[in-house]
Amino acid sequence: MTDRALSVVRAGALTTVQDRGRPGHAHLGVPRSGALDAPAAALVNRLVGNPPEAAVLETTLGGCAVRPRSTVVVAVGGAPCPVSVDGRPAPWGAPVRVPGGALLDIGPARWGVRSYLGVAGGVAVEPVLGSRSTDLLSGLGPPPLTDGAVLPLGRPAGPPARVDAAAQPGPPAELVLRVTLGPRDDWFTADGMRTLVTRAYRVSAASNRIGLRTEGPALTRALRGELPSEGMVLGAVQVPPDGRPVVFLADHPTTGGYPVIAVVRAADLAAAAQATPGTPVRFRVVGRR
């Protein structure tokens, strides 16, 4: 039995295995999935010497605690949080050597939502459709972590980075989402369109890996009917019957019947993954379909 493994001591509120996801399967009803803050996941992989496609752990708000069975090099990034090894403070945003049997504790996010744990060799759970990502919508991939679970690790691919700490963007005080209008912006009144681009929204506590939900003024519809289900893309801004925009994130459904008023630029979605409930949200139009 290999000793390249992590034992989960504290799973936290929601900790999942994530990599770059499984794009290209929407025709099968399978979302892309993958790390919500992709740059943060890529950075912790780089810090421990992994290739960018290696699987990491994504924690949500409360962190997690794991115990490696053998000595490993780890890095924690994404939402800033306290890190300790057997109770002793360890750096965040830098490679850390954790002896076999020691307890690595990733504490609650000080600000932001999702922290990432990269381990040299990557989390080596069995891939499904080419990805090790947990997909909360379809149920593909490994289930969310539970206390006592054991995660296999791969073999290290390269040396860790030689840095004291890596610069990472902080979670946004205000989330500004650049959008391209369409394809269904004509389903909304002129007042509704004006509301979208001039009024401030807030991140709802009901947000999750499927979508960032907003609180704020409702967008008024010009058309009252319903659409047949049509394909959905990452970053689609769908408007359900309550009129409050929902930004689709990595585990979004591949089809939907509510009108999509706009699509968020992919470069802005990492910040959306780290926006805490109550964060102001503004939509800024940068194009039209």
XYZ file of C-alpha atoms in Angstrom:
289
model
C 0.000 0.000 0.000
C 1.451 3.375 -0.981
C 2.190 5.985 1.651
C 1.618 8.762 -0.908
C -1.750 9.810 0.487
C -3.577 12.387 2.581
C -5.919 11.473 5.417
C -8.737 13.963 5.894
C -9.025 14.973 9.551
C -11.425 17.912 9.116
C -13.303 18.146 5.843
C -14.732 21.627 6.449
C -17.994 23.048 5.135
C -17.288 22.093 1.512
C -13.929 20.848 0.281
C -13.682 19.288 -3.168
C -11.053 17.946 -5.542
C -10.665 20.240 -8.557
C -8.443 20.544 -11.616
C -8.949 22.380 -14.912
C -12.293 20.630 -15.442
C -13.804 18.563 -18.232
C -14.675 20.911 -21.112
C -16.135 19.548 -24.331
C -18.904 17.379 -22.869
C -21.827 19.827 -22.797
C -23.569 17.764 -25.495
C -23.716 14.963 -22.926
C -25.183 17.275 -20.282
C -21.865 17.404 -18.396
C -20.705 20.820 -17.104
C -17.109 21.972 -17.336
C -16.589 22.013 -13.551
C -12.992 22.653 -12.349
C -11.522 25.150 -9.891
C -13.640 28.292 -9.598
C -10.563 30.472 -9.032
C -8.460 28.937 -11.785
C -5.476 31.320 -11.402
C -5.216 30.504 -7.683
C -5.299 26.754 -8.390
C -2.638 27.127 -11.084
C -0.424 29.131 -8.728
C -0.426 26.583 -5.891
C 0.426 23.891 -8.448
C 3.322 25.972 -9.709
C 4.565 26.606 -6.169
C 4.852 22.863 -5.431
C 6.305 21.932 -8.842
C 3.168 20.386 -10.343
C 1.992 20.748 -13.945
C -1.016 23.088 -14.268
C -3.460 20.210 -14.808
C -2.721 18.574 -11.429
C -5.691 18.239 -9.069
C -5.842 20.387 -5.929
C -8.250 20.786 -3.015
C -10.713 23.698 -3.078
C -12.032 24.711 0.355
C -15.035 26.931 1.032
C -14.894 29.544 3.816
C -13.968 27.210 6.687
C -10.822 25.511 5.388
C -9.899 21.895 6.179
C -7.244 19.795 7.919
C -5.303 16.848 6.476
C -2.527 14.527 7.603
C -0.038 13.250 4.982
C 1.194 9.685 5.392
C 4.673 10.683 4.205
C 6.587 13.932 3.907
C 5.079 16.217 1.254
C 5.498 19.751 -0.054
C 2.308 21.800 -0.064
C 1.187 25.334 -0.851
C -1.998 27.168 0.136
C -3.374 30.066 -1.934
C -6.595 31.689 -3.059
C -8.504 33.251 -0.163
C -5.995 34.310 2.541
C -6.226 32.095 5.618
C -4.113 30.910 8.574
C -1.981 27.830 7.897
C -0.342 25.672 10.550
C 1.640 22.423 10.789
C 1.152 20.589 14.093
C -0.048 23.855 15.599
C 2.921 25.935 14.430
C 2.199 28.799 12.000
C 3.253 28.137 8.416
C 3.350 30.528 5.451
C 0.418 31.075 3.126
C 1.269 31.529 -0.560
C 4.603 29.681 -0.408
C 5.874 26.078 -0.508
C 5.816 24.339 2.894
C 7.364 20.978 3.836
C 4.981 18.882 5.937
C 6.433 15.770 7.634
C 4.584 12.481 7.410
C 2.022 12.205 10.211
C 1.926 15.955 10.894
C -1.382 17.810 10.890
C -1.720 20.451 8.198
C -4.520 22.816 9.184
C -5.956 25.330 6.727
C -8.024 27.777 8.736
C -11.087 29.839 7.830
C -10.744 32.410 5.057
C -9.873 35.794 6.531
C -11.458 37.354 3.479
C -12.629 35.834 0.240
C -14.364 32.466 -0.066
C -12.196 29.707 -1.567
C -8.695 28.618 -0.582
C -6.646 26.083 -2.537
C -4.276 23.381 -1.325
C -1.704 22.136 -3.809
C 0.352 19.051 -2.937
C 3.457 17.940 -4.825
C 2.327 15.115 -7.106
C -1.281 16.283 -7.136
C -4.382 14.560 -5.786
C -4.489 11.317 -7.778
C -8.125 10.209 -7.503
C -9.467 8.311 -10.505
C -10.311 10.669 -13.411
C -13.794 10.691 -14.962
C -14.087 11.935 -18.558
C -10.510 13.123 -18.358
C -10.836 15.141 -15.149
C -10.530 14.561 -11.404
C -12.900 17.444 -10.603
C -15.874 17.101 -8.300
C -19.005 18.251 -10.133
C -21.732 19.129 -7.644
C -24.447 19.393 -10.307
C -24.024 16.097 -12.168
C -22.350 14.147 -9.349
C -19.366 13.165 -11.489
C -15.921 12.874 -9.951
C -15.075 12.195 -6.310
C -17.638 13.211 -3.685
C -16.950 16.236 -1.470
C -14.461 15.378 1.255
C -15.626 13.788 4.477
C -13.766 13.266 7.740
C -11.681 10.093 7.543
C -11.435 9.994 3.755
C -8.069 9.070 2.236
C -6.844 10.755 -0.954
C -4.053 9.179 -3.016
C -1.231 11.416 -4.232
C 0.804 11.237 -7.406
C 4.587 11.343 -7.654
C 6.209 14.809 -7.590
C 6.963 16.079 -11.086
C 9.492 18.787 -10.272
C 11.082 20.841 -7.495
C 9.024 23.428 -5.613
C 9.358 27.088 -6.561
C 12.049 29.129 -4.837
C 9.964 31.951 -3.409
C 9.315 33.369 0.039
C 5.735 34.268 -0.926
C 3.884 34.587 -4.234
C 1.822 37.675 -4.975
C -1.873 36.951 -5.378
C -4.809 39.306 -6.013
C -6.983 39.991 -2.992
C -10.716 39.280 -2.960
C -12.680 42.187 -4.457
C -14.168 44.966 -2.319
C -16.470 45.589 -5.299
C -17.034 43.019 -8.025
C -17.052 44.616 -11.480
C -18.125 42.120 -14.141
C -17.480 43.014 -17.774
C -20.243 41.608 -19.963
C -21.085 41.165 -23.603
C -24.816 41.720 -24.084
C -26.962 38.988 -25.588
C -28.144 36.693 -26.865
C -31.509 37.436 -25.184
C -31.148 41.090 -24.151
C -34.123 41.865 -26.427
C -36.331 40.046 -23.913
C -35.898 42.974 -21.496
C -37.289 46.505 -21.477
C -35.134 49.610 -21.911
C -35.616 50.262 -18.179
C -34.490 46.716 -17.423
C -31.347 47.136 -19.505
C -30.643 50.478 -17.855
C -31.053 48.881 -14.431
C -28.522 46.164 -15.288
C -25.760 48.626 -16.172
C -26.448 51.493 -13.748
C -27.625 49.916 -10.490
C -25.532 48.082 -7.913
C -26.299 44.516 -6.858
C -24.921 42.446 -3.975
C -23.613 38.892 -3.853
C -26.261 36.641 -2.308
C -25.473 34.103 0.399
C -27.290 31.568 -1.813
C -24.361 31.616 -4.289
C -22.504 28.346 -4.865
C -20.335 26.551 -7.428
C -23.257 26.486 -9.851
C -23.864 30.217 -9.914
C -23.269 33.570 -8.273
C -26.704 34.805 -7.271
C -27.395 38.483 -6.776
C -29.655 40.626 -4.619
C -30.934 43.953 -5.896
C -33.434 45.502 -8.307
C -35.375 43.189 -10.607
C -34.883 43.448 -14.372
C -38.195 44.069 -16.123
C -39.068 41.777 -19.007
C -40.402 42.949 -22.366
C -41.492 39.418 -23.324
C -43.573 37.353 -20.912
C -43.347 33.947 -22.546
C -40.811 31.229 -21.800
C -37.955 30.001 -23.950
C -37.368 26.415 -24.986
C -34.269 25.098 -23.254
C -31.096 26.232 -24.997
C -27.385 25.776 -24.416
C -25.707 27.602 -21.531
C -22.085 28.710 -21.304
C -19.698 29.546 -18.482
C -20.315 33.142 -17.396
C -23.865 33.333 -18.785
C -25.992 35.894 -16.915
C -29.356 34.202 -16.678
C -32.406 36.046 -15.368
C -34.937 33.817 -13.547
C -38.548 34.888 -12.860
C -37.582 37.001 -9.813
C -35.606 39.291 -12.156
C -32.283 39.069 -10.250
C -29.295 38.108 -12.428
C -27.462 34.814 -11.818
C -23.913 34.409 -13.162
C -23.227 30.793 -14.121
C -20.009 29.363 -12.688
C -18.121 26.101 -13.277
C -20.841 23.606 -12.252
C -23.601 25.374 -14.210
C -26.302 23.400 -16.078
C -25.578 22.925 -19.764
C -29.089 23.959 -20.826
C -31.684 26.358 -19.466
C -34.926 28.086 -20.341
C -34.566 31.475 -18.650
C -33.255 34.283 -20.886
C -29.531 35.056 -20.876
C -29.154 38.824 -20.924
C -25.342 38.847 -21.187
C -22.172 36.792 -20.763
C -19.366 37.693 -18.319
C -15.803 37.838 -19.613
C -13.899 34.714 -18.525
C -11.120 36.809 -16.965
C -13.571 38.194 -14.363
C -14.870 34.852 -13.086
C -11.972 34.210 -10.662
C -12.899 37.371 -8.766
C -16.533 36.232 -8.746
C -15.405 32.990 -7.067
C -13.870 34.981 -4.194
C -16.650 37.558 -3.676
C -18.206 37.141 -0.231
C -21.945 37.541 0.418
C -22.840 41.233 0.513
C -20.065 42.291 -1.874
C -21.334 45.019 -4.256
C -21.652 43.834 -7.869
C -21.719 46.026 -10.964
C -22.157 44.927 -14.582
C -20.182 46.882 -17.189
C -21.003 46.398 -20.885
C -17.955 45.940 -23.111
C -19.602 44.461 -26.208
C -22.702 43.049 -27.855
C -23.323 39.692 -29.496
